[in-house]
PDB file of C-alpha atoms in Angstrom:
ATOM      1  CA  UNK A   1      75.392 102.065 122.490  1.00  0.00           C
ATOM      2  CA  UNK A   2      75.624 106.019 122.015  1.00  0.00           C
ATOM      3  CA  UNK A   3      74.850 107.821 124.881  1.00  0.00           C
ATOM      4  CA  UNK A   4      72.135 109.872 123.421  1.00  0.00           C
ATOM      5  CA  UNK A   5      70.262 106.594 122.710  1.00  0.00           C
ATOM      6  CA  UNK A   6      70.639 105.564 126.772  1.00  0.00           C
ATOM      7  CA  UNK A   7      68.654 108.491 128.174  1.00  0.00           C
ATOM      8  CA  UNK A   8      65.077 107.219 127.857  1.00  0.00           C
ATOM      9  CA  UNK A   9      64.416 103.582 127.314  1.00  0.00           C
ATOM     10  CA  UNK A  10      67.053 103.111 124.472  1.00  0.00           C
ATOM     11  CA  UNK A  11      65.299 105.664 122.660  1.00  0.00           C
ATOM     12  CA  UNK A  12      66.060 109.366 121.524  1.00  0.00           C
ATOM     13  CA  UNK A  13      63.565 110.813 124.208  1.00  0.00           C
ATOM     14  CA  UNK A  14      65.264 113.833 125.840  1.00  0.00           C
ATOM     15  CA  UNK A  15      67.492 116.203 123.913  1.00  0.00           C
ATOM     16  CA  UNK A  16      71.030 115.201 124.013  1.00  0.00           C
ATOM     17  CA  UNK A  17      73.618 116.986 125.298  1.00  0.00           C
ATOM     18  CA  UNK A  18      75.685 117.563 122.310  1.00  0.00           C
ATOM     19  CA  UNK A  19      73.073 118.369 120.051  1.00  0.00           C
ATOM     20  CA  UNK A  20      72.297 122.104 121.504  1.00  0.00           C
ATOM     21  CA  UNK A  21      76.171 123.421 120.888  1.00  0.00           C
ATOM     22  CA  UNK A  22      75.678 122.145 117.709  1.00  0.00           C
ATOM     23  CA  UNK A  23      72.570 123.672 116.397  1.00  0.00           C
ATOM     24  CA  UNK A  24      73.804 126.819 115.239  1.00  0.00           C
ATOM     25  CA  UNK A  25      74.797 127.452 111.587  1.00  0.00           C
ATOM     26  CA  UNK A  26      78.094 128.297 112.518  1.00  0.00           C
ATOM     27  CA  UNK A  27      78.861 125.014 114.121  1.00  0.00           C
ATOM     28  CA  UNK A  28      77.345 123.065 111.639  1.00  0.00           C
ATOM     29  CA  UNK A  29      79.823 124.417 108.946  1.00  0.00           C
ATOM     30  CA  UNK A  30      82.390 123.324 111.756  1.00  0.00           C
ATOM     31  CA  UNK A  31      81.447 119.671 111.839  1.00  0.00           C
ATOM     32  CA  UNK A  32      80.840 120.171 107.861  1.00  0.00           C
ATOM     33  CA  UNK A  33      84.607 120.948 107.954  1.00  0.00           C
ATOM     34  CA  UNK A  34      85.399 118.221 110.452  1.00  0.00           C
ATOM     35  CA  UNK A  35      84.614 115.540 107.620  1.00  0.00           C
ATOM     36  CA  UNK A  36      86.921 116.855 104.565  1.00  0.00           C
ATOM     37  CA  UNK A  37      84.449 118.313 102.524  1.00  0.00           C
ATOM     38  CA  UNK A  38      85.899 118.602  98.957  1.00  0.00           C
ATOM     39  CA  UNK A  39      87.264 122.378  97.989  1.00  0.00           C
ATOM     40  CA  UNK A  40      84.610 122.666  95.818  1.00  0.00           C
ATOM     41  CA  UNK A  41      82.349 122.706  98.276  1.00  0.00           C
ATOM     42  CA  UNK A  42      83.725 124.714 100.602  1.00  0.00           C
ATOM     43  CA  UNK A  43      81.619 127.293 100.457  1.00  0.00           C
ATOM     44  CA  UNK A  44      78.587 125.273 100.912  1.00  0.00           C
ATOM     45  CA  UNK A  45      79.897 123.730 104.625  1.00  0.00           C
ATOM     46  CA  UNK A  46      77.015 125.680 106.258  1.00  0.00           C
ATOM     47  CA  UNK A  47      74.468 123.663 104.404  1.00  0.00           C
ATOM     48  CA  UNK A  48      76.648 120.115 104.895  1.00  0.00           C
ATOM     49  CA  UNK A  49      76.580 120.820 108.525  1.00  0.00           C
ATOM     50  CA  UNK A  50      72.861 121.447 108.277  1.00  0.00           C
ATOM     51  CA  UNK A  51      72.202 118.254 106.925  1.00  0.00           C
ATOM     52  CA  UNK A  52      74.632 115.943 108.659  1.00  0.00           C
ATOM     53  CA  UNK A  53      72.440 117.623 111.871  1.00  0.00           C
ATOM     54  CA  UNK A  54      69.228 116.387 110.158  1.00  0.00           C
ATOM     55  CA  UNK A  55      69.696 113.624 108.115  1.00  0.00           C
ATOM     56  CA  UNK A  56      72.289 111.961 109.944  1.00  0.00           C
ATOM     57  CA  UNK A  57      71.767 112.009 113.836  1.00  0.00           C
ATOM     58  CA  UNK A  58      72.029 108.450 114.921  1.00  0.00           C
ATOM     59  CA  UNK A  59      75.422 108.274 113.317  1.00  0.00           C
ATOM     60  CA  UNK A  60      76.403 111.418 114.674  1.00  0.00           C
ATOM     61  CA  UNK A  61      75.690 110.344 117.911  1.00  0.00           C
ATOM     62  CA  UNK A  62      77.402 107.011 117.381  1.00  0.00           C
ATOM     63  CA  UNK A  63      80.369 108.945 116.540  1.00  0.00           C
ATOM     64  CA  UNK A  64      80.942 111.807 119.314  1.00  0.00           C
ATOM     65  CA  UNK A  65      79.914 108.288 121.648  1.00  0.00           C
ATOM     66  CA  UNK A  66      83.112 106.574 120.149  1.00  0.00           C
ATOM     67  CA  UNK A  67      87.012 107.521 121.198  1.00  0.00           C
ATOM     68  CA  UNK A  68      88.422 106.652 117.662  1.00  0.00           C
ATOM     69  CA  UNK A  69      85.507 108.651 115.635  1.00  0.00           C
ATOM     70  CA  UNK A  70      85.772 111.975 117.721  1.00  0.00           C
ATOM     71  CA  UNK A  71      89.443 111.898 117.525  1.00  0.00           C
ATOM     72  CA  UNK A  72      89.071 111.699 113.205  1.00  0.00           C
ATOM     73  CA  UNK A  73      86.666 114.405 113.524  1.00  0.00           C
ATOM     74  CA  UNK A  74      89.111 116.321 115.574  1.00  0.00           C
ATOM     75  CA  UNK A  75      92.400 115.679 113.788  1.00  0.00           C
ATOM     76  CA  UNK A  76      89.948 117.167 110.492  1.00  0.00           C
ATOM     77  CA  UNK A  77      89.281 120.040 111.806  1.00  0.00           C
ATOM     78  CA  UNK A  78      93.114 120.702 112.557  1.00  0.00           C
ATOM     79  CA  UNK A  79      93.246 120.195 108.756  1.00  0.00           C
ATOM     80  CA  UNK A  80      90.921 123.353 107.691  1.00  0.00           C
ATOM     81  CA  UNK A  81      92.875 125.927 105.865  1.00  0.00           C
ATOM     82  CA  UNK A  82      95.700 124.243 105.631  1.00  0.00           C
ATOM     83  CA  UNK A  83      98.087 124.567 102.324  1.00  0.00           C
ATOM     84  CA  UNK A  84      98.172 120.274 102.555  1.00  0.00           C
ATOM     85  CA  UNK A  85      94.240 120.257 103.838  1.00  0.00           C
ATOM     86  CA  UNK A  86      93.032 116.995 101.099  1.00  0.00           C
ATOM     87  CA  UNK A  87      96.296 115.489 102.332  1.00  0.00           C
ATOM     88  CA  UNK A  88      96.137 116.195 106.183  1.00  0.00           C
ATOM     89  CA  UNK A  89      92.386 114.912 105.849  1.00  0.00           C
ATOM     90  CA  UNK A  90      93.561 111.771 103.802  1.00  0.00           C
ATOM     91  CA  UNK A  91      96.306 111.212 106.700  1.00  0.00           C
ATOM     92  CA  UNK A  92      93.200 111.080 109.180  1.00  0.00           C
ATOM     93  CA  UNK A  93      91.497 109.020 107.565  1.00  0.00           C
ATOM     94  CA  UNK A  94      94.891 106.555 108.032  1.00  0.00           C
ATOM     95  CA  UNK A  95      94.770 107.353 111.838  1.00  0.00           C
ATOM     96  CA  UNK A  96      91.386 107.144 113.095  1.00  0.00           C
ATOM     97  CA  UNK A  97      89.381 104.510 111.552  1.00  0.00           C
ATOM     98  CA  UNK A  98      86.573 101.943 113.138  1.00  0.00           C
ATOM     99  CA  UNK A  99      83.261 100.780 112.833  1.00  0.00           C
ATOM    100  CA  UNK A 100      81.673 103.976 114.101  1.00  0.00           C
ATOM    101  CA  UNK A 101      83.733 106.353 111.569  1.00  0.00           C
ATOM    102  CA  UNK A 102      82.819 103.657 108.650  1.00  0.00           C
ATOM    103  CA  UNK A 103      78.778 103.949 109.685  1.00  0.00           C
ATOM    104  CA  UNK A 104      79.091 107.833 109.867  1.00  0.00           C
ATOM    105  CA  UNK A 105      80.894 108.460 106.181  1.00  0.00           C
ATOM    106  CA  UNK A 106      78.313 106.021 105.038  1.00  0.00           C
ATOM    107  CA  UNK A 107      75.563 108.220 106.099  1.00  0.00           C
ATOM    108  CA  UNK A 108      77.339 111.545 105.296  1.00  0.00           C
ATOM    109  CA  UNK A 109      78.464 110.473 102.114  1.00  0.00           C
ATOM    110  CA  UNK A 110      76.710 107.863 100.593  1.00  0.00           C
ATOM    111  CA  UNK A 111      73.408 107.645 102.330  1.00  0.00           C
ATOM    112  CA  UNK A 112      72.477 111.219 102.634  1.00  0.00           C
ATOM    113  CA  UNK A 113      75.177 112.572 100.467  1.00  0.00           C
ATOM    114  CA  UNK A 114      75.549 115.610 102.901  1.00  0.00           C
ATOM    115  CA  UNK A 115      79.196 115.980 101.317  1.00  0.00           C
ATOM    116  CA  UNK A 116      79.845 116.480  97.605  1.00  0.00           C
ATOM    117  CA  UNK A 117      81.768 114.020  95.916  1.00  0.00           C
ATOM    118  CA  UNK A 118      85.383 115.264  94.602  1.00  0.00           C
ATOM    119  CA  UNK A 119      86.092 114.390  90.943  1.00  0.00           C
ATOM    120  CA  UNK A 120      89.025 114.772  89.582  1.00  0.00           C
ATOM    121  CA  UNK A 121      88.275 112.046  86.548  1.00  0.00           C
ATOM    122  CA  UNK A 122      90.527 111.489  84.384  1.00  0.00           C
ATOM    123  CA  UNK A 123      92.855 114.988  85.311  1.00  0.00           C
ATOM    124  CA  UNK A 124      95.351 113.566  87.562  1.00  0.00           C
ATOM    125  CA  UNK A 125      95.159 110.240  86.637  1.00  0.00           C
ATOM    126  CA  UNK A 126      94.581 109.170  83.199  1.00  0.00           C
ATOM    127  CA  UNK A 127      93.594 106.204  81.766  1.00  0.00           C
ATOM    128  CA  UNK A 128      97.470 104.491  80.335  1.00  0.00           C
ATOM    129  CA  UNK A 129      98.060 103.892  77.150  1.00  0.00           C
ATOM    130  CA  UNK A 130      97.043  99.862  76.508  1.00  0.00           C
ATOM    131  CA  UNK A 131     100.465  99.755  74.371  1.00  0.00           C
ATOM    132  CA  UNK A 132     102.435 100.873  77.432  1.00  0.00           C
ATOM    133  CA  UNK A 133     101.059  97.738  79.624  1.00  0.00           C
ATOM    134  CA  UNK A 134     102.142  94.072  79.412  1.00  0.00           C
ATOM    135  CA  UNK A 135     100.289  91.824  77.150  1.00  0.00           C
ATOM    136  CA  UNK A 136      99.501  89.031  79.764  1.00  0.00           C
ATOM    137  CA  UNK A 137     100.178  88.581  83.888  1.00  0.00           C
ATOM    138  CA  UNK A 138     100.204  85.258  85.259  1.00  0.00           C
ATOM    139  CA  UNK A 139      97.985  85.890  88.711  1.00  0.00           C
ATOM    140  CA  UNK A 140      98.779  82.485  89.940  1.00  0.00           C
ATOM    141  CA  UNK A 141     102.636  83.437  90.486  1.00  0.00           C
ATOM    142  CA  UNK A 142     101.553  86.754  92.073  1.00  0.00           C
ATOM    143  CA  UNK A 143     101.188  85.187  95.508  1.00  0.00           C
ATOM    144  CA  UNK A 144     102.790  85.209  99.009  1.00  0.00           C
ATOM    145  CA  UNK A 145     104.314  88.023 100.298  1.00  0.00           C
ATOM    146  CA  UNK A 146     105.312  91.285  98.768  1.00  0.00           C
ATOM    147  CA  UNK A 147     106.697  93.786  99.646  1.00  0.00           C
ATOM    148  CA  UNK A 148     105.928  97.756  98.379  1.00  0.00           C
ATOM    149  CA  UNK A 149     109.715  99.503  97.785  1.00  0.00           C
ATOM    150  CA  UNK A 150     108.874 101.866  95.833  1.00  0.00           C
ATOM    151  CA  UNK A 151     105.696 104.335  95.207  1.00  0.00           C
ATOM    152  CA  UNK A 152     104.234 107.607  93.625  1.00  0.00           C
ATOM    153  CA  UNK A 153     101.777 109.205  95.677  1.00  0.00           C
ATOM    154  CA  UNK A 154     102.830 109.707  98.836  1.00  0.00           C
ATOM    155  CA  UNK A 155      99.145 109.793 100.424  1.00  0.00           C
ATOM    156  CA  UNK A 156      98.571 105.994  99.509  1.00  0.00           C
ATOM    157  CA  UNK A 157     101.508 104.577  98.256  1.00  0.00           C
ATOM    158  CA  UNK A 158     104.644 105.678 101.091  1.00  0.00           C
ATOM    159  CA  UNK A 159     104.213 104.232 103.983  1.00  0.00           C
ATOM    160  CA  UNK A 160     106.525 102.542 106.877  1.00  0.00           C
ATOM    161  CA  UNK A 161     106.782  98.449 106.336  1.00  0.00           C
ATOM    162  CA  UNK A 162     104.123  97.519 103.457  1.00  0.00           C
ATOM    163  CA  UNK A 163     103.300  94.146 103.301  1.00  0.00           C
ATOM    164  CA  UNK A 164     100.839  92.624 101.605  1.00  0.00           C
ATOM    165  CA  UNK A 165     100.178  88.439 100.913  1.00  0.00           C
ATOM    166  CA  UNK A 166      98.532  87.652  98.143  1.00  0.00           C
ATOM    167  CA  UNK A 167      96.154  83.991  97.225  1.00  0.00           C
ATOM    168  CA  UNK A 168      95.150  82.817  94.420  1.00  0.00           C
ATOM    169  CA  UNK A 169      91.293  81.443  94.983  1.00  0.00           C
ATOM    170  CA  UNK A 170      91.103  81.128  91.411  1.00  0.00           C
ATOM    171  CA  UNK A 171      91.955  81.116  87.714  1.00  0.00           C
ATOM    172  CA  UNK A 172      92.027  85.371  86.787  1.00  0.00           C
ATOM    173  CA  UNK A 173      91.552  85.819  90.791  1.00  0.00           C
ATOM    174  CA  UNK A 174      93.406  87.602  93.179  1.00  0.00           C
ATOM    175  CA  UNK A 175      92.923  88.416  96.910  1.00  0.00           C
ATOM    176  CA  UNK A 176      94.985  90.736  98.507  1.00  0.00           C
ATOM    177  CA  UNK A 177      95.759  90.842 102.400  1.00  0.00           C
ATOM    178  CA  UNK A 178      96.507  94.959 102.882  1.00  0.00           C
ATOM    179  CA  UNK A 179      98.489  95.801 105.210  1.00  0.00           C
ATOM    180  CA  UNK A 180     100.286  99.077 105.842  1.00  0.00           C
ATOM    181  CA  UNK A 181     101.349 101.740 109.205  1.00  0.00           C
ATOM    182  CA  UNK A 182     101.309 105.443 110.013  1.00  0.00           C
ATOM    183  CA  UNK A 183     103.568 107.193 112.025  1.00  0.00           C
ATOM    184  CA  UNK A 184     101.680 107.985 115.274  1.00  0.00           C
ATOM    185  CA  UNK A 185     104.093 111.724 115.443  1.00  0.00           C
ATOM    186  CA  UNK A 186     101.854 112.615 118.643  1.00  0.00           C
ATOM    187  CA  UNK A 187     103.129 109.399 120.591  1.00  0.00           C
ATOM    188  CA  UNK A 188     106.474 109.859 118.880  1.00  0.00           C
ATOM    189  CA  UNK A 189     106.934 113.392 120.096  1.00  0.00           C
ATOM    190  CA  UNK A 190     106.540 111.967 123.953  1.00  0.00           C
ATOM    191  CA  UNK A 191     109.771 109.243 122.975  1.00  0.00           C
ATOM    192  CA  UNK A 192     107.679 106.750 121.477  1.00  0.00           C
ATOM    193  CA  UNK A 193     109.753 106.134 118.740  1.00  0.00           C
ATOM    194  CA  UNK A 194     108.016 103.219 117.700  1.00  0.00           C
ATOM    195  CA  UNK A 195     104.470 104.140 117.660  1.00  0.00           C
ATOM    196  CA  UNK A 196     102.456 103.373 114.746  1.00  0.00           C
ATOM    197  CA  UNK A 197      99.181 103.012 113.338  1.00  0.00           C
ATOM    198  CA  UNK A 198      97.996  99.656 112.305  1.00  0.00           C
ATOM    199  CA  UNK A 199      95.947  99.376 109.290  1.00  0.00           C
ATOM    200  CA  UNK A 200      94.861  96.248 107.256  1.00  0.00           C
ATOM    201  CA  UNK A 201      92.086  95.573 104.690  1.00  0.00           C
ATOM    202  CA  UNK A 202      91.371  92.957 102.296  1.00  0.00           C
ATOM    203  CA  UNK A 203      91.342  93.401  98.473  1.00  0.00           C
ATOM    204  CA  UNK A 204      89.817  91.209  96.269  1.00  0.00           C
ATOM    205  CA  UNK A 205      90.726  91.490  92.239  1.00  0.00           C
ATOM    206  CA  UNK A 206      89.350  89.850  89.255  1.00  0.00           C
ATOM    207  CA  UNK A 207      91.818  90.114  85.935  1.00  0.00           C
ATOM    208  CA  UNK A 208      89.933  90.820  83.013  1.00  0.00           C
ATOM    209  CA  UNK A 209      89.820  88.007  80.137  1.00  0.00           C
ATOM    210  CA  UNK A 210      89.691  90.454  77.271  1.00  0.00           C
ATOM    211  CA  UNK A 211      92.689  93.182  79.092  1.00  0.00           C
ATOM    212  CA  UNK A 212      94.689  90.330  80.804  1.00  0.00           C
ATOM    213  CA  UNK A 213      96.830  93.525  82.062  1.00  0.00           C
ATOM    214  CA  UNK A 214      94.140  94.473  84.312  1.00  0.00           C
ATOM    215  CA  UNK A 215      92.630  93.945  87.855  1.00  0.00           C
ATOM    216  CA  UNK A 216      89.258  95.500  88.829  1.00  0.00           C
ATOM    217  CA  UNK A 217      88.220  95.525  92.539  1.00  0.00           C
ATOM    218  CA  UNK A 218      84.561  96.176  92.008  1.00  0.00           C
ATOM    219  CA  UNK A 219      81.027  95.851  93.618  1.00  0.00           C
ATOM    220  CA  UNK A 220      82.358  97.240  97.205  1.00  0.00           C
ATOM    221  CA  UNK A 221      79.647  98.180  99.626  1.00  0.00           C
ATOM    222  CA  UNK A 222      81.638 100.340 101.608  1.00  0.00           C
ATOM    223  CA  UNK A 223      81.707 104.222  99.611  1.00  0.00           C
ATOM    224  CA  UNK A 224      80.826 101.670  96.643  1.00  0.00           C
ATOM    225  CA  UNK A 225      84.707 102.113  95.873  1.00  0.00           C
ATOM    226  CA  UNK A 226      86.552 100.706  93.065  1.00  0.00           C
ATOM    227  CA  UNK A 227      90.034 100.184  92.400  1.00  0.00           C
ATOM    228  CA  UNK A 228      91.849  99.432  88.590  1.00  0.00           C
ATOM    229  CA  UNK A 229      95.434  98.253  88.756  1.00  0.00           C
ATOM    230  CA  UNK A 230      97.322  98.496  85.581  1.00  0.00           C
ATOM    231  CA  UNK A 231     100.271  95.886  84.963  1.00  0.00           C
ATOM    232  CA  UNK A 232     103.294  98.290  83.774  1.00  0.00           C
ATOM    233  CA  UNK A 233     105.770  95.422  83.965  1.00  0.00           C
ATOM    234  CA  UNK A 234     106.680  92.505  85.766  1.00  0.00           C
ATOM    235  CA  UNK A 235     109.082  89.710  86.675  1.00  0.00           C
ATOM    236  CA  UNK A 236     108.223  86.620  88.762  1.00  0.00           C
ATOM    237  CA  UNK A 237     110.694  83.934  87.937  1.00  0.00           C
ATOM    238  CA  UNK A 238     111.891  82.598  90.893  1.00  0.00           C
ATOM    239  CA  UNK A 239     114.167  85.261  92.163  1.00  0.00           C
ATOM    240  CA  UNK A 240     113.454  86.838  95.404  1.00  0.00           C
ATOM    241  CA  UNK A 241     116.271  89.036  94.671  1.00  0.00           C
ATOM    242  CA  UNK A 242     115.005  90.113  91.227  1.00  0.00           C
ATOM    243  CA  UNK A 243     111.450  89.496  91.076  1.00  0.00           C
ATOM    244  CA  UNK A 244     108.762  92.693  90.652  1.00  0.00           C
ATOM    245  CA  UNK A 245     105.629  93.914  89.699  1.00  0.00           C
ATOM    246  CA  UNK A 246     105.490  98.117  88.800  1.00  0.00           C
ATOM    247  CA  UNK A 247     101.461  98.454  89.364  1.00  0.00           C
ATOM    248  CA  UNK A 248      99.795 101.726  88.150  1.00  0.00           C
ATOM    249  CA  UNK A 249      96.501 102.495  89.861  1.00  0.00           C
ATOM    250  CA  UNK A 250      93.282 104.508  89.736  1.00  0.00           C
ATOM    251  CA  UNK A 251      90.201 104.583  91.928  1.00  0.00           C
ATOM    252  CA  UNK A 252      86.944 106.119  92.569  1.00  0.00           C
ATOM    253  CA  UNK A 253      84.502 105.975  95.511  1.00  0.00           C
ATOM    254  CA  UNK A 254      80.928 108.151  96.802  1.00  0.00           C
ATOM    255  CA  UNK A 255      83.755 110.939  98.532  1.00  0.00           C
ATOM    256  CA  UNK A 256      86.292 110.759  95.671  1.00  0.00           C
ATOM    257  CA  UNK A 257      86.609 110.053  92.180  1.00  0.00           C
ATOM    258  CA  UNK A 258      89.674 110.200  89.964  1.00  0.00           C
ATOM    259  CA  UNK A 259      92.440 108.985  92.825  1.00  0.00           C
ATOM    260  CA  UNK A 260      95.399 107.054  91.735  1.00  0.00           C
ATOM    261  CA  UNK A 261      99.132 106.543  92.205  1.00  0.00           C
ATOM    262  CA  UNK A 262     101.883 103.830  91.306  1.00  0.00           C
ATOM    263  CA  UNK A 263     104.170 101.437  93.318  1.00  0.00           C
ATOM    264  CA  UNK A 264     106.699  98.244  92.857  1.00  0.00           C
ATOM    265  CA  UNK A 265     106.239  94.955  94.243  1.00  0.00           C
ATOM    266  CA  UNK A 266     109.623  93.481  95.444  1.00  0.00           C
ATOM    267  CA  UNK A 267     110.126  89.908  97.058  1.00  0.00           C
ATOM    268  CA  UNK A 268     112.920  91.093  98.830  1.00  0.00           C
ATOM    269  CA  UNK A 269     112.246  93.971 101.601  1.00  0.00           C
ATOM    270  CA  UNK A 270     114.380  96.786 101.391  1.00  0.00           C
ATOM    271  CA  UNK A 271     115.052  99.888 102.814  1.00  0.00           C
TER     272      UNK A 271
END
């Protein structure tokens, strides 16, 4: 349990230790920045901190109590003013990720919704043309493993050794086993050379009866994120040599709405 909640009975009680360096209004635009508030809102990161301090304490606690969460909130803060700042903050995200950074981005975000959401819409990512997508996709042949060889945006779609095994549970249904690894550069810098970042999720898609060219990964507690993937072309015939899927992709959740990016299924891995 945090430590704040250990110092009288399992309660709050006494003050904790952490919470008098961060009263002031200058540090609570520092922990504002420390959890990638959008540009927008830059300039409100004062009043963020402010209410992450009030609104979102137990979490907070849980967080600066846990190794992984006060690393993220560190490696954000090295992101502030940076000319790549959405993308350094996106590449934490990839690092430092557990059950305590999950409940505090739940608070800040969607709870308490200390941080304003970033939407991009439809700017960056449009919705494709329908005539520009394949008429039908046969979901039962899109299973076992695939591998991504090719992709767009290089905050979600370029990573080291993408696998991800796909089933079947049903007619239109697919579930996706996510797997993917960053670069650990600060263990790679001491010789490491093969230090990595594990990361895995599962994804689970429904193809819609009316737009067979399209699977929606709806109804997600977690940011209440959704994910459309776009069939741009395909071939599954056999051939682990030839076969593909080109997937176009756009996304919104509570932080961010409006993200997207493209990649190609291969059978075969290369590299």
């Amino acid at each position: 349990p945090p430590a704040a909640q250990q110092q009288r009975g399992g309660g709050w009680g006494a003050e904790p230790a952490w919470a008098s360096s961060l009263r002031s209004a200058g540090a609570a635009a520092a922990l504002a920045a420390a959890i990638a508030v959008p540009p927008a809102g830059a300039a409100d990161m004062a009043k963020v901190g402010v209410c992450l301090l009030q609104d979102c304490k137990l979490e907070l606690a849980g967080c600066l109590a846990d190794a992984t969460c006060t690393e993220s909130l560190l490696c954000l803060q090295t992101c502030q003013g940076r000319e790549d700042e959405s993308d350094c903050q996106v590449q934490c995200g990839d690092q430092f990720n557990d059950d305590a950074v999950q409940r505090f981005n739940t608070c800040a975000v969607t709870e308490e919704k200390c941080v304003p959401q970033q939407q991009d819409g439809e700017s960056i990512y449009p919705l494709p043309d329908e005539a520009a997508l394949v008429p039908e996709f046969p979901t039962d042949l899109f299973v076992g493993d695939w591998w991504i060889t090719a992709g767009q945006n290089k905050l979600f779609d370029i990573f080291d050794c993408q696998l991800h095994t796909f089933s079947a549970p049903g007619p239109g249904q697919i579930s996706g086993d996510i797997r993917w690894r960053v670069q650990d550069k600060v263990q790679q810098s001491l010789g490491r050379k093969g230090a990595f970042f594990e990361n895995e999720v599962t994804q689970d898609f429904v193809q819609r009866p009316d737009k067979p060219f399209l699977l929606e990964n709806h109804d997600n507690e977690y940011l209440h994120y959704t994910d459309d993937w776009y069939i741009v072309d395909y071939d599954i015939s056999g051939n682990d040599d030839t076969d593909f899927v080109l997937i176009y992709y756009r996304g919104s959740n509570d932080a961010w709405d409006g993200y997207g990016g493209a990649g190609g299924y291969t059978r075969a891995r290369r590299g």
